mmCIF file of C-alpha atoms in Angstrom:
data_model
loop_
_atom_site.group_PDB
_atom_site.id
_atom_site.type_symbol
_atom_site.label_atom_id
_atom_site.label_comp_id
_atom_site.label_asym_id
_atom_site.label_seq_id
_atom_site.Cartn_x
_atom_site.Cartn_y
_atom_site.Cartn_z
ATOM 1 C CA MET A 289 0.010 -0.005 0.008
ATOM 2 C CA ASP A 290 1.363 3.302 -0.994
ATOM 3 C CA ALA A 291 2.092 5.542 2.015
ATOM 4 C CA VAL A 292 -0.049 8.733 2.171
ATOM 5 C CA GLY A 293 2.252 11.465 1.177
ATOM 6 C CA LYS A 294 2.844 14.262 3.613
ATOM 7 C CA SER A 295 2.232 17.770 2.627
ATOM 8 C CA THR A 296 5.408 19.727 1.771
ATOM 9 C CA GLU A 297 3.667 23.080 2.424
ATOM 10 C CA PRO A 298 5.211 24.777 5.495
ATOM 11 C CA THR A 299 2.853 24.846 8.496
ATOM 12 C CA PRO A 300 2.001 28.354 9.539
ATOM 13 C CA PRO A 301 3.694 29.268 12.711
ATOM 14 C CA ALA A 302 1.409 29.379 15.845
ATOM 15 C CA PRO A 303 1.038 32.840 17.169
ATOM 16 C CA ALA A 304 3.378 33.658 19.983
ATOM 17 C CA PRO A 305 1.780 33.373 23.416
ATOM 18 C CA GLN A 306 2.814 36.835 24.180
ATOM 19 C CA ALA A 307 1.193 38.203 20.922
ATOM 20 C CA ALA A 308 -2.081 36.391 21.642
ATOM 21 C CA SER A 309 -2.209 37.625 25.222
ATOM 22 C CA ALA A 310 -1.451 41.137 24.130
ATOM 23 C CA ALA A 311 -4.348 40.964 21.660
ATOM 24 C CA GLN A 312 -6.747 39.784 24.302
ATOM 25 C CA ILE A 313 -5.728 42.506 26.719
ATOM 26 C CA SER A 314 -6.144 45.080 23.943
ATOM 27 C CA ALA A 315 -9.525 43.837 23.264
ATOM 28 C CA VAL A 316 -10.566 44.213 26.862
ATOM 29 C CA LEU A 317 -8.835 47.486 27.672
ATOM 30 C CA GLY A 318 -9.926 48.980 24.309
ATOM 31 C CA ASN A 319 -13.560 48.579 25.277
ATOM 32 C CA ASP A 320 -14.591 51.764 27.198
ATOM 33 C CA ASP A 321 -17.375 50.037 29.176
ATOM 34 C CA ILE A 322 -15.238 47.228 30.358
ATOM 35 C CA PHE A 323 -12.364 49.511 31.065
ATOM 36 C CA ARG A 324 -14.543 51.756 33.286
ATOM 37 C CA GLU A 325 -15.704 48.677 35.255
ATOM 38 C CA ILE A 326 -12.049 47.687 35.805
ATOM 39 C CA LEU A 327 -11.225 51.190 37.124
ATOM 40 C CA LEU A 328 -14.204 50.995 39.467
ATOM 41 C CA ARG A 329 -12.621 47.851 41.129
ATOM 42 C CA LEU A 330 -9.505 49.626 42.203
ATOM 43 C CA ASP A 331 -9.131 49.658 45.970
ATOM 44 C CA PHE A 332 -8.144 53.361 46.366
ATOM 45 C CA PRO A 333 -8.590 56.496 44.213
ATOM 46 C CA THR A 334 -4.815 57.282 44.135
ATOM 47 C CA CYS A 335 -4.457 54.091 41.963
ATOM 48 C CA LEU A 336 -6.178 56.063 39.314
ATOM 49 C CA VAL A 337 -3.083 58.293 38.905
ATOM 50 C CA ARG A 338 -1.071 55.292 37.689
ATOM 51 C CA ALA A 339 -3.699 54.393 35.127
ATOM 52 C CA ALA A 340 -4.023 57.980 34.064
ATOM 53 C CA ALA A 341 -0.227 58.148 33.224
ATOM 54 C CA VAL A 342 -0.668 55.512 30.449
ATOM 55 C CA SER A 343 -2.407 57.724 27.879
ATOM 56 C CA THR A 344 -4.850 60.566 27.408
ATOM 57 C CA ARG A 345 -7.640 58.079 26.855
ATOM 58 C CA TRP A 346 -6.903 56.397 30.240
ATOM 59 C CA LEU A 347 -6.596 59.856 31.836
ATOM 60 C CA ARG A 348 -9.975 60.875 30.400
ATOM 61 C CA HIS A 349 -11.727 57.870 31.919
ATOM 62 C CA ALA A 350 -9.763 57.951 35.161
ATOM 63 C CA SER A 351 -10.484 61.707 35.804
ATOM 64 C CA ASP A 352 -14.186 61.505 34.873
ATOM 65 C CA PRO A 353 -16.090 63.231 37.669
ATOM 66 C CA ALA A 354 -18.907 60.632 37.409
ATOM 67 C CA LEU A 355 -16.368 57.899 37.979
ATOM 68 C CA LEU A 356 -14.678 59.754 40.844
ATOM 69 C CA ARG A 357 -18.021 60.011 42.644
ATOM 70 C CA ARG A 358 -18.031 56.283 42.722
ATOM 71 C CA PHE A 359 -14.922 56.430 44.799
ATOM 72 C CA ALA A 360 -16.533 58.065 47.730
ATOM 73 C CA ARG A 361 -15.229 56.476 50.862
ATOM 74 C CA LEU A 362 -17.167 55.657 53.904
ATOM 75 C CA LEU A 363 -14.910 56.747 56.827
ATOM 76 C CA GLY A 364 -17.392 55.919 59.592
ATOM 77 C CA PHE A 365 -20.721 57.086 60.942
ATOM 78 C CA PHE A 366 -22.127 59.409 63.599
ATOM 79 C CA VAL A 367 -24.445 57.971 66.249
ATOM 80 C CA ASN A 368 -27.061 60.128 67.875
ATOM 81 C CA SER A 369 -28.391 58.305 70.924
ATOM 82 C CA SER A 370 -29.743 59.007 74.477
ATOM 83 C CA ASN A 371 -26.515 58.056 76.265
ATOM 84 C CA SER A 372 -24.082 60.753 75.104
ATOM 85 C CA PRO A 373 -23.646 63.652 72.698
ATOM 86 C CA LEU A 374 -23.293 63.012 69.034
ATOM 87 C CA ARG A 375 -20.213 60.818 68.532
ATOM 88 C CA PHE A 376 -18.184 59.408 65.652
ATOM 89 C CA VAL A 377 -17.549 55.708 65.102
ATOM 90 C CA PRO A 378 -14.578 55.237 62.637
ATOM 91 C CA LEU A 379 -14.468 52.205 60.347
ATOM 92 C CA PRO A 380 -11.222 50.512 59.252
ATOM 93 C CA GLN A 381 -9.349 52.378 56.574
ATOM 94 C CA PRO A 382 -6.228 51.909 54.415
ATOM 95 C CA PRO A 383 -3.210 53.832 55.789
ATOM 96 C CA GLU A 384 -3.599 56.839 53.592
ATOM 97 C CA LEU A 385 -7.048 57.627 54.993
ATOM 98 C CA ALA A 386 -6.491 56.259 58.552
ATOM 99 C CA ALA A 387 -4.019 59.133 58.965
ATOM 100 C CA VAL A 388 -6.519 61.652 57.717
ATOM 101 C CA VAL A 389 -9.197 60.426 60.117
ATOM 102 C CA ARG A 390 -6.776 60.600 63.095
ATOM 103 C CA ARG A 391 -6.083 64.311 62.301
ATOM 104 C CA GLY A 392 -9.773 65.211 62.067
ATOM 105 C CA ARG A 393 -11.948 66.801 64.786
ATOM 106 C CA PHE A 394 -15.133 64.876 65.301
ATOM 107 C CA ASP A 395 -16.006 66.154 68.840
ATOM 108 C CA PHE A 396 -18.730 68.878 68.381
ATOM 109 C CA GLY A 397 -19.283 69.510 72.035
ATOM 110 C CA ARG A 398 -21.661 68.239 74.745
ATOM 111 C CA GLY A 399 -24.628 69.947 73.163
ATOM 112 C CA ALA A 400 -24.296 68.314 69.780
ATOM 113 C CA GLY A 401 -27.408 66.273 68.846
ATOM 114 C CA ASN A 402 -29.602 65.901 65.892
ATOM 115 C CA VAL A 403 -27.947 65.711 62.397
ATOM 116 C CA SER A 404 -29.921 67.349 59.546
ATOM 117 C CA ASP A 405 -27.634 66.282 56.680
ATOM 118 C CA CYS A 406 -24.130 64.756 56.150
ATOM 119 C CA ARG A 407 -22.513 64.928 52.704
ATOM 120 C CA HIS A 408 -19.104 65.277 51.139
ATOM 121 C CA GLY A 409 -17.221 65.578 54.342
ATOM 122 C CA ARG A 410 -19.603 68.112 55.979
ATOM 123 C CA ILE A 411 -22.333 67.769 58.434
ATOM 124 C CA ILE A 412 -25.174 69.900 59.774
ATOM 125 C CA VAL A 413 -25.681 69.531 63.527
ATOM 126 C CA HIS A 414 -28.175 71.132 65.905
ATOM 127 C CA VAL A 415 -26.081 72.240 68.947
ATOM 128 C CA MET A 416 -27.640 73.218 72.248
ATOM 129 C CA PRO A 417 -25.548 75.656 74.225
ATOM 130 C CA GLU A 418 -24.856 74.866 77.865
ATOM 131 C CA ASN A 419 -26.387 78.136 79.084
ATOM 132 C CA GLY A 420 -29.871 77.054 78.153
ATOM 133 C CA MET A 421 -30.204 79.351 75.157
ATOM 134 C CA PRO A 422 -31.844 78.115 71.967
ATOM 135 C CA GLY A 423 -29.902 75.652 69.887
ATOM 136 C CA LYS A 424 -28.091 76.562 66.620
ATOM 137 C CA ASP A 425 -27.814 74.703 63.383
ATOM 138 C CA THR A 426 -24.017 74.431 62.746
ATOM 139 C CA VAL A 427 -21.973 73.252 59.796
ATOM 140 C CA PHE A 428 -18.804 71.353 60.671
ATOM 141 C CA CYS A 429 -16.049 70.006 58.391
ATOM 142 C CA PRO A 430 -14.457 67.491 60.628
ATOM 143 C CA LEU A 431 -11.494 66.772 58.271
ATOM 144 C CA HIS A 432 -10.556 70.506 57.990
ATOM 145 C CA ARG A 433 -9.814 71.585 61.597
ATOM 146 C CA GLY A 434 -8.808 75.095 60.435
ATOM 147 C CA ARG A 435 -12.252 75.902 58.972
ATOM 148 C CA GLY A 436 -13.942 75.846 62.346
ATOM 149 C CA ALA A 437 -17.733 75.670 62.547
ATOM 150 C CA ALA A 438 -20.216 77.881 60.703
ATOM 151 C CA VAL A 439 -23.506 78.766 62.368
ATOM 152 C CA LEU A 440 -26.411 79.013 59.976
ATOM 153 C CA PRO A 441 -28.284 82.252 60.769
ATOM 154 C CA HIS A 442 -31.948 81.924 61.450
ATOM 155 C CA PRO A 443 -33.866 82.901 58.282
ATOM 156 C CA GLU A 444 -35.485 86.298 58.616
ATOM 157 C CA PRO A 445 -39.171 86.564 57.607
ATOM 158 C CA VAL A 446 -39.649 87.636 54.078
ATOM 159 C CA LEU A 447 -42.195 90.543 53.436
ATOM 160 C CA PRO A 448 -44.683 90.399 51.820
ATOM 161 C CA ARG A 449 -44.844 86.833 53.165
ATOM 162 C CA ARG A 450 -47.141 84.322 51.434
ATOM 163 C CA GLN A 451 -49.404 82.811 54.067
ATOM 164 C CA PRO A 452 -49.805 79.010 54.118
ATOM 165 C CA PRO A 453 -53.129 77.727 52.828
ATOM 166 C CA ALA A 454 -55.884 77.277 55.248
ATOM 167 C CA GLY A 455 -56.180 73.775 56.872
ATOM 168 C CA VAL A 456 -52.457 72.939 56.907
ATOM 169 C CA SER A 457 -50.075 73.076 59.928
ATOM 170 C CA LEU A 458 -46.313 72.960 60.443
ATOM 171 C CA TYR A 459 -44.904 69.598 60.135
ATOM 172 C CA SER A 460 -41.046 69.961 59.798
ATOM 173 C CA HIS A 461 -38.176 72.212 58.935
ATOM 174 C CA GLU A 462 -35.423 70.476 57.006
ATOM 175 C CA LEU A 463 -31.913 71.748 56.434
ATOM 176 C CA LEU A 464 -30.165 69.871 53.553
ATOM 177 C CA PHE A 465 -26.893 70.464 51.579
ATOM 178 C CA HIS A 466 -27.637 71.660 48.119
ATOM 179 C CA ASP A 467 -26.534 69.474 45.203
ATOM 180 C CA GLY A 468 -24.353 72.176 43.571
ATOM 181 C CA GLY A 469 -22.729 73.336 46.704
ATOM 182 C CA GLY A 470 -19.232 72.171 45.977
ATOM 183 C CA GLU A 471 -16.737 73.310 48.476
ATOM 184 C CA GLY A 472 -18.777 76.310 49.515
ATOM 185 C CA MET A 473 -21.608 76.235 51.970
ATOM 186 C CA SER A 474 -24.880 75.954 50.074
ATOM 187 C CA VAL A 475 -27.886 74.810 52.061
ATOM 188 C CA ILE A 476 -31.621 74.737 51.473
ATOM 189 C CA GLU A 477 -34.337 75.102 54.156
ATOM 190 C CA ALA A 478 -37.484 73.214 53.358
ATOM 191 C CA THR A 479 -40.518 74.051 55.456
ATOM 192 C CA VAL A 480 -43.175 71.344 55.217
ATOM 193 C CA MET A 481 -46.731 71.871 56.209
ATOM 194 C CA ARG A 482 -49.566 69.358 55.775
ATOM 195 C CA SER A 483 -53.026 68.226 56.700
ATOM 196 C CA GLU A 484 -54.298 64.550 56.423
ATOM 197 C CA TRP A 485 -54.721 64.778 52.635
ATOM 198 C CA GLN A 486 -52.774 67.967 51.607
ATOM 199 C CA ALA A 487 -49.237 69.347 51.733
ATOM 200 C CA TRP A 488 -47.511 72.665 51.172
ATOM 201 C CA VAL A 489 -43.779 73.346 50.918
ATOM 202 C CA GLN A 490 -41.666 76.442 51.222
ATOM 203 C CA ILE A 491 -37.973 76.493 50.148
ATOM 204 C CA ARG A 492 -35.270 79.001 50.440
ATOM 205 C CA GLU A 493 -31.479 78.751 49.782
ATOM 206 C CA PHE A 494 -28.480 79.848 51.881
ATOM 207 C CA GLN A 495 -25.595 80.890 49.588
ATOM 208 C CA ALA A 496 -22.795 83.400 49.953
ATOM 209 C CA GLY A 497 -23.627 83.943 53.605
ATOM 210 C CA CYS A 498 -27.209 84.966 53.357
ATOM 211 C CA TRP A 499 -30.696 83.427 52.756
ATOM 212 C CA GLY A 500 -32.398 83.932 49.495
ATOM 213 C CA GLU A 501 -36.063 84.610 48.623
ATOM 214 C CA CYS A 502 -38.679 82.054 49.501
ATOM 215 C CA ARG A 503 -40.263 79.831 46.831
ATOM 216 C CA TYR A 504 -43.610 78.145 47.418
ATOM 217 C CA SER A 505 -45.418 75.155 46.067
ATOM 218 C CA ASP A 506 -49.086 75.161 45.263
ATOM 219 C CA LEU A 507 -51.367 73.374 47.669
ATOM 220 C CA ILE A 508 -50.681 69.729 46.911
ATOM 221 C CA GLN A 509 -53.571 67.175 47.040
ATOM 222 C CA LEU A 510 -52.137 63.858 48.193
ATOM 223 C CA PRO A 511 -53.212 60.450 46.823
ATOM 224 C CA GLY A 512 -52.802 58.910 50.298
ATOM 225 C CA THR A 513 -53.061 60.057 53.897
ATOM 226 C CA TRP A 514 -50.032 61.622 55.462
ATOM 227 C CA ARG A 515 -47.865 59.357 57.689
ATOM 228 C CA ARG A 516 -45.261 60.384 60.100
ATOM 229 C CA CYS A 517 -41.608 59.724 59.453
ATOM 230 C CA GLU A 518 -38.785 61.020 61.383
ATOM 231 C CA LYS A 519 -36.064 60.889 58.677
ATOM 232 C CA PHE A 520 -38.141 61.645 55.694
ATOM 233 C CA ALA A 521 -36.508 64.127 53.407
ATOM 234 C CA LEU A 522 -33.869 63.714 50.605
ATOM 235 C CA LEU A 523 -32.438 66.258 48.251
ATOM 236 C CA ALA A 524 -31.111 64.762 45.125
ATOM 237 C CA ASN A 525 -30.568 65.953 41.578
ATOM 238 C CA GLY A 526 -32.539 69.219 42.046
ATOM 239 C CA LYS A 527 -35.518 67.511 43.706
ATOM 240 C CA LEU A 528 -36.792 67.281 47.318
ATOM 241 C CA TYR A 529 -38.156 63.752 47.942
ATOM 242 C CA LEU A 530 -40.399 63.143 51.048
ATOM 243 C CA ILE A 531 -41.498 59.983 52.627
ATOM 244 C CA CYS A 532 -44.941 60.791 53.837
ATOM 245 C CA MET A 533 -47.426 58.320 52.437
ATOM 246 C CA ALA A 534 -47.801 54.526 52.608
ATOM 247 C CA GLN A 535 -47.444 53.907 48.824
ATOM 248 C CA TYR A 536 -46.107 57.153 47.415
ATOM 249 C CA ILE A 537 -43.031 59.516 47.531
ATOM 250 C CA LEU A 538 -43.770 63.204 47.262
ATOM 251 C CA ALA A 539 -41.296 64.901 44.935
ATOM 252 C CA ILE A 540 -40.817 68.699 44.703
ATOM 253 C CA ASP A 541 -38.718 70.343 41.909
ATOM 254 C CA VAL A 542 -36.600 72.821 43.799
ATOM 255 C CA ALA A 543 -36.281 75.242 40.854
ATOM 256 C CA THR A 544 -39.895 75.255 39.748
ATOM 257 C CA MET A 545 -41.733 74.086 42.907
ATOM 258 C CA SER A 546 -43.776 71.802 40.849
ATOM 259 C CA SER A 547 -44.739 68.453 42.478
ATOM 260 C CA ILE A 548 -45.466 64.796 41.645
ATOM 261 C CA CYS A 549 -46.389 61.804 43.638
ATOM 262 C CA ILE A 550 -44.327 58.726 42.711
ATOM 263 C CA LYS A 551 -45.936 55.341 43.396
ATOM 264 C CA LEU A 552 -43.681 52.920 45.141
ATOM 265 C CA PRO A 553 -42.991 49.566 43.475
ATOM 266 C CA GLU A 554 -45.439 46.765 43.807
ATOM 267 C CA GLY A 555 -45.097 45.185 47.268
ATOM 268 C CA VAL A 556 -43.065 48.132 48.670
ATOM 269 C CA GLU A 557 -44.796 50.167 51.313
ATOM 270 C CA PHE A 558 -43.998 52.551 54.197
ATOM 271 C CA GLY A 559 -45.390 50.880 57.128
ATOM 272 C CA TYR A 560 -43.567 52.118 60.254
ATOM 273 C CA ASN A 561 -40.806 54.554 61.022
ATOM 274 C CA THR A 562 -37.491 53.519 59.365
ATOM 275 C CA ASP A 563 -38.702 50.520 57.459
ATOM 276 C CA LEU A 564 -38.097 52.571 54.275
ATOM 277 C CA ALA A 565 -35.216 54.858 53.533
ATOM 278 C CA LEU A 566 -34.052 56.975 50.569
ATOM 279 C CA SER A 567 -30.627 57.744 49.036
ATOM 280 C CA ARG A 568 -29.184 59.729 46.274
ATOM 281 C CA ALA A 569 -28.436 58.227 42.854
ATOM 282 C CA ASP A 570 -25.972 59.194 40.090
ATOM 283 C CA GLY A 571 -27.783 60.985 37.361
ATOM 284 C CA SER A 572 -31.551 61.402 37.643
ATOM 285 C CA GLY A 573 -33.762 59.722 40.237
ATOM 286 C CA PHE A 574 -33.090 58.243 43.611
ATOM 287 C CA CYS A 575 -32.897 54.854 45.459
ATOM 288 C CA VAL A 576 -35.201 53.243 47.968
ATOM 289 C CA VAL A 577 -34.464 50.499 50.565
ATOM 290 C CA ASN A 578 -37.415 48.752 52.186
ATOM 291 C CA VAL A 579 -37.645 45.996 54.783
ATOM 292 C CA ARG A 580 -40.620 43.689 55.269
ATOM 293 C CA GLY A 581 -39.960 41.234 58.017
ATOM 294 C CA PHE A 582 -36.319 39.944 57.262
ATOM 295 C CA ARG A 583 -36.525 40.527 53.455
ATOM 296 C CA MET A 584 -34.847 43.651 52.250
ATOM 297 C CA GLN A 585 -35.227 45.134 48.727
ATOM 298 C CA ALA A 586 -33.173 47.911 47.128
ATOM 299 C CA TRP A 587 -34.841 49.841 44.188
ATOM 300 C CA ARG A 588 -33.712 52.639 41.842
ATOM 301 C CA TYR A 589 -36.120 55.219 40.348
ATOM 302 C CA ARG A 590 -34.916 56.404 36.946
ATOM 303 C CA MET A 591 -36.105 59.243 34.832
ATOM 304 C CA ASP A 592 -36.208 58.464 31.046
ATOM 305 C CA CYS A 593 -35.362 61.122 28.463
ATOM 306 C CA ASP A 594 -39.039 61.739 28.048
ATOM 307 C CA SER A 595 -39.302 62.489 31.766
ATOM 308 C CA ILE A 596 -41.188 59.290 32.458
ATOM 309 C CA GLY A 597 -39.945 57.511 35.417
ATOM 310 C CA HIS A 598 -39.662 53.730 36.117
ATOM 311 C CA TRP A 599 -38.393 51.494 38.906
ATOM 312 C CA GLU A 600 -35.485 49.036 38.596
ATOM 313 C CA LEU A 601 -34.945 46.376 41.171
ATOM 314 C CA ILE A 602 -31.220 46.494 42.505
ATOM 315 C CA ASP A 603 -31.391 43.458 44.799
ATOM 316 C CA THR A 604 -33.571 41.339 47.092
ATOM 317 C CA ILE A 605 -31.869 40.080 50.255
ATOM 318 C CA TYR A 606 -32.972 37.689 52.913
ATOM 319 C CA LEU A 607 -31.167 39.078 55.966
ATOM 320 C CA PRO A 608 -30.601 36.027 58.109
ATOM 321 C CA GLN A 609 -28.878 34.360 55.117
ATOM 322 C CA VAL A 610 -26.363 37.192 54.705
ATOM 323 C CA LEU A 611 -25.873 37.806 58.403
ATOM 324 C CA GLY A 612 -24.834 34.141 58.898
ATOM 325 C CA HIS A 613 -23.394 33.611 62.353
ATOM 326 C CA LEU A 614 -24.175 37.262 63.232
ATOM 327 C CA ALA A 615 -27.911 36.536 63.134
ATOM 328 C CA ASP A 616 -29.644 35.816 66.536
ATOM 329 C CA PRO A 617 -31.788 32.652 66.391
ATOM 330 C CA THR A 618 -34.194 34.312 68.843
ATOM 331 C CA TRP A 619 -35.106 37.121 66.392
ATOM 332 C CA ASN A 620 -38.180 35.363 64.978
ATOM 333 C CA SER A 621 -39.581 34.134 68.232
ATOM 334 C CA SER A 622 -39.037 37.459 69.927
ATOM 335 C CA GLY A 623 -40.647 39.435 67.129
ATOM 336 C CA ALA A 624 -37.477 41.500 66.272
ATOM 337 C CA VAL A 625 -38.037 44.467 64.014
ATOM 338 C CA VAL A 626 -35.573 45.446 61.342
ATOM 339 C CA GLN A 627 -34.942 49.278 60.889
ATOM 340 C CA VAL A 628 -33.104 51.105 58.142
ATOM 341 C CA PRO A 629 -31.481 54.197 59.791
ATOM 342 C CA ALA A 630 -29.308 55.083 56.830
ATOM 343 C CA VAL A 631 -28.535 54.152 53.150
ATOM 344 C CA GLY A 632 -25.437 55.013 51.026
ATOM 345 C CA ASP A 633 -25.566 56.781 47.722
ATOM 346 C CA ASN A 634 -26.745 54.575 44.880
ATOM 347 C CA ALA A 635 -27.907 52.090 47.564
ATOM 348 C CA ASP A 636 -24.337 50.829 47.700
ATOM 349 C CA PHE A 637 -24.618 49.977 51.394
ATOM 350 C CA VAL A 638 -27.145 50.125 54.203
ATOM 351 C CA PHE A 639 -27.125 50.357 58.056
ATOM 352 C CA LEU A 640 -29.533 48.089 59.719
ATOM 353 C CA ARG A 641 -30.699 48.010 63.276
ATOM 354 C CA ILE A 642 -31.930 44.746 64.730
ATOM 355 C CA GLN A 643 -32.766 44.964 68.416
ATOM 356 C CA SER A 644 -29.745 46.368 70.133
ATOM 357 C CA LYS A 645 -27.331 45.730 67.220
ATOM 358 C CA VAL A 646 -26.405 47.907 64.286
ATOM 359 C CA PHE A 647 -25.021 46.240 61.246
ATOM 360 C CA TYR A 648 -23.259 47.614 58.088
ATOM 361 C CA LEU A 649 -24.179 45.774 54.926
ATOM 362 C CA HIS A 650 -22.566 46.195 51.569
ATOM 363 C CA ILE A 651 -25.398 45.326 49.203
ATOM 364 C CA SER A 652 -23.511 44.088 46.039
ATOM 365 C CA SER A 653 -20.829 42.077 47.801
ATOM 366 C CA LYS A 654 -23.179 41.029 50.754
ATOM 367 C CA ALA A 655 -20.282 41.793 53.052
ATOM 368 C CA VAL A 656 -21.680 42.487 56.530
ATOM 369 C CA GLU A 657 -20.343 43.294 59.879
ATOM 370 C CA LYS A 658 -21.697 44.493 63.328
ATOM 371 C CA VAL A 659 -20.548 48.046 63.910
ATOM 372 C CA TYR A 660 -22.371 49.186 66.990
ATOM 373 C CA GLU A 661 -24.258 47.788 69.892
ATOM 374 C CA LEU A 662 -26.713 49.781 72.088
ATOM 375 C CA THR A 663 -26.231 49.511 75.817
ATOM 376 C CA ARG A 664 -29.133 48.696 78.191
ATOM 377 C CA ASN A 665 -31.654 51.651 78.137
ATOM 378 C CA GLU A 666 -29.764 53.392 75.277
ATOM 379 C CA PHE A 667 -32.225 54.715 72.561
ATOM 380 C CA LEU A 668 -31.019 55.245 69.090
ATOM 381 C CA PHE A 669 -32.151 58.495 67.468
ATOM 382 C CA GLY A 670 -30.150 58.267 64.172
ATOM 383 C CA VAL A 671 -27.138 57.019 62.277
ATOM 384 C CA SER A 672 -25.407 59.355 59.716
ATOM 385 C CA PRO A 673 -22.849 57.896 57.367
ATOM 386 C CA PHE A 674 -19.717 60.119 57.029
ATOM 387 C CA MET A 675 -18.209 59.895 53.473
ATOM 388 C CA ILE A 676 -15.706 61.857 51.467
ATOM 389 C CA VAL A 677 -14.742 61.953 47.818
ATOM 390 C CA TRP A 678 -11.107 61.845 47.770
ATOM 391 C CA PRO A 679 -9.941 62.782 44.147
ATOM 392 C CA PRO A 680 -6.358 62.446 43.342
ATOM 393 C CA THR A 681 -4.335 65.125 41.520
ATOM 394 C CA PHE A 682 -3.842 63.852 37.856
ATOM 395 C CA PRO A 683 -0.587 64.545 35.986
ATOM 396 C CA MET A 684 -0.208 66.473 32.722
ATOM 397 C CA LEU A 685 1.228 63.888 30.337
ATOM 398 C CA ASN A 686 4.289 64.719 28.193
ATOM 399 C CA GLY A 687 3.687 68.487 28.659
ATOM 400 C CA GLY A 688 0.142 68.297 27.239
ATOM 401 C CA HIS A 689 1.324 66.861 23.858
ATOM 402 C CA ASP A 690 0.132 63.246 24.381
ATOM 403 C CA LYS A 691 -1.189 60.837 21.755
ATOM 404 C CA GLY A 692 -4.783 60.107 21.848
ATOM 405 C CA GLU A 693 -4.264 56.510 22.888
#
């Protein structure tokens, strides 16, 4: 039998492993969406500087303000309770930030109590003087000791003053940091008045050391009866969101004072104080975290380009499962109630109170730890996460004459 002849054509050389690997890396890093996801998984913002030094394209992505906001760091949280003045509980940090926290000033005095808002390294605290005089709303910058404290002056009445509609009574004064405040002190005061089926809102802004003119909503007819909520206001993306009904969120446009009532997702309901909480979201909209029994859901409300909003489910979590060994087997039999005292921006994390324990839960990773425990007869008034955005200083590459890639 004749032997089958072998081809005399030369076999194409296999691609070098290094060349194949380089092509795969280029395909991944050349995709803008994948590249941004890689950057978001860096442990610390200063790592972005090394990435930015590669090319102007990498610099453009690494220095994008929207991406930098995702690097906001939770340094710790303030606890307002019956046992002592407002106090700061630090969380473990990398060495770069641990040193920053050690140099900070987090003691606001014996009269420090209720927190109105805490955002971008600043906090509004109601401070009662020891001489028995009325308390003052004060802005502190704990990481900048040299800035001291700034007392917000009490807004003077504006004449001619628009009178509230008949039938509504004062419900709350809210002081919230303005979205566009930047490094300056920009605060809004929202006065909320209501009856069982109606609401009316007055807003004024504090900028450049003085209060501006008042703006008023029309009398708002509510689709549900008003319900009391202690921590019920959120200012995000130019809108004031209020938890005040079982199945709706009341939203006020700060610029136009127009209002809408946003129906909560199916199965989500504000039933008792702190079973539902709000947080800011990048872009338009806001986030909601709700607990029913031991089931927790996180939702995001987005506004489409045609100004029509819709809900997106972020996650559903059965708390005993993620708490693992931290869960108390007696919770079910003792009728333990889960409360949500605070939620991070974009619903990245949540603080949960179950009986005397306060837990920190990172929603996407399901990492959880006990961060505080109430003593006997200690009553918890509030938890305020303290976060900062720590943007690095980016270099100018090659004197500004870099190639696009």
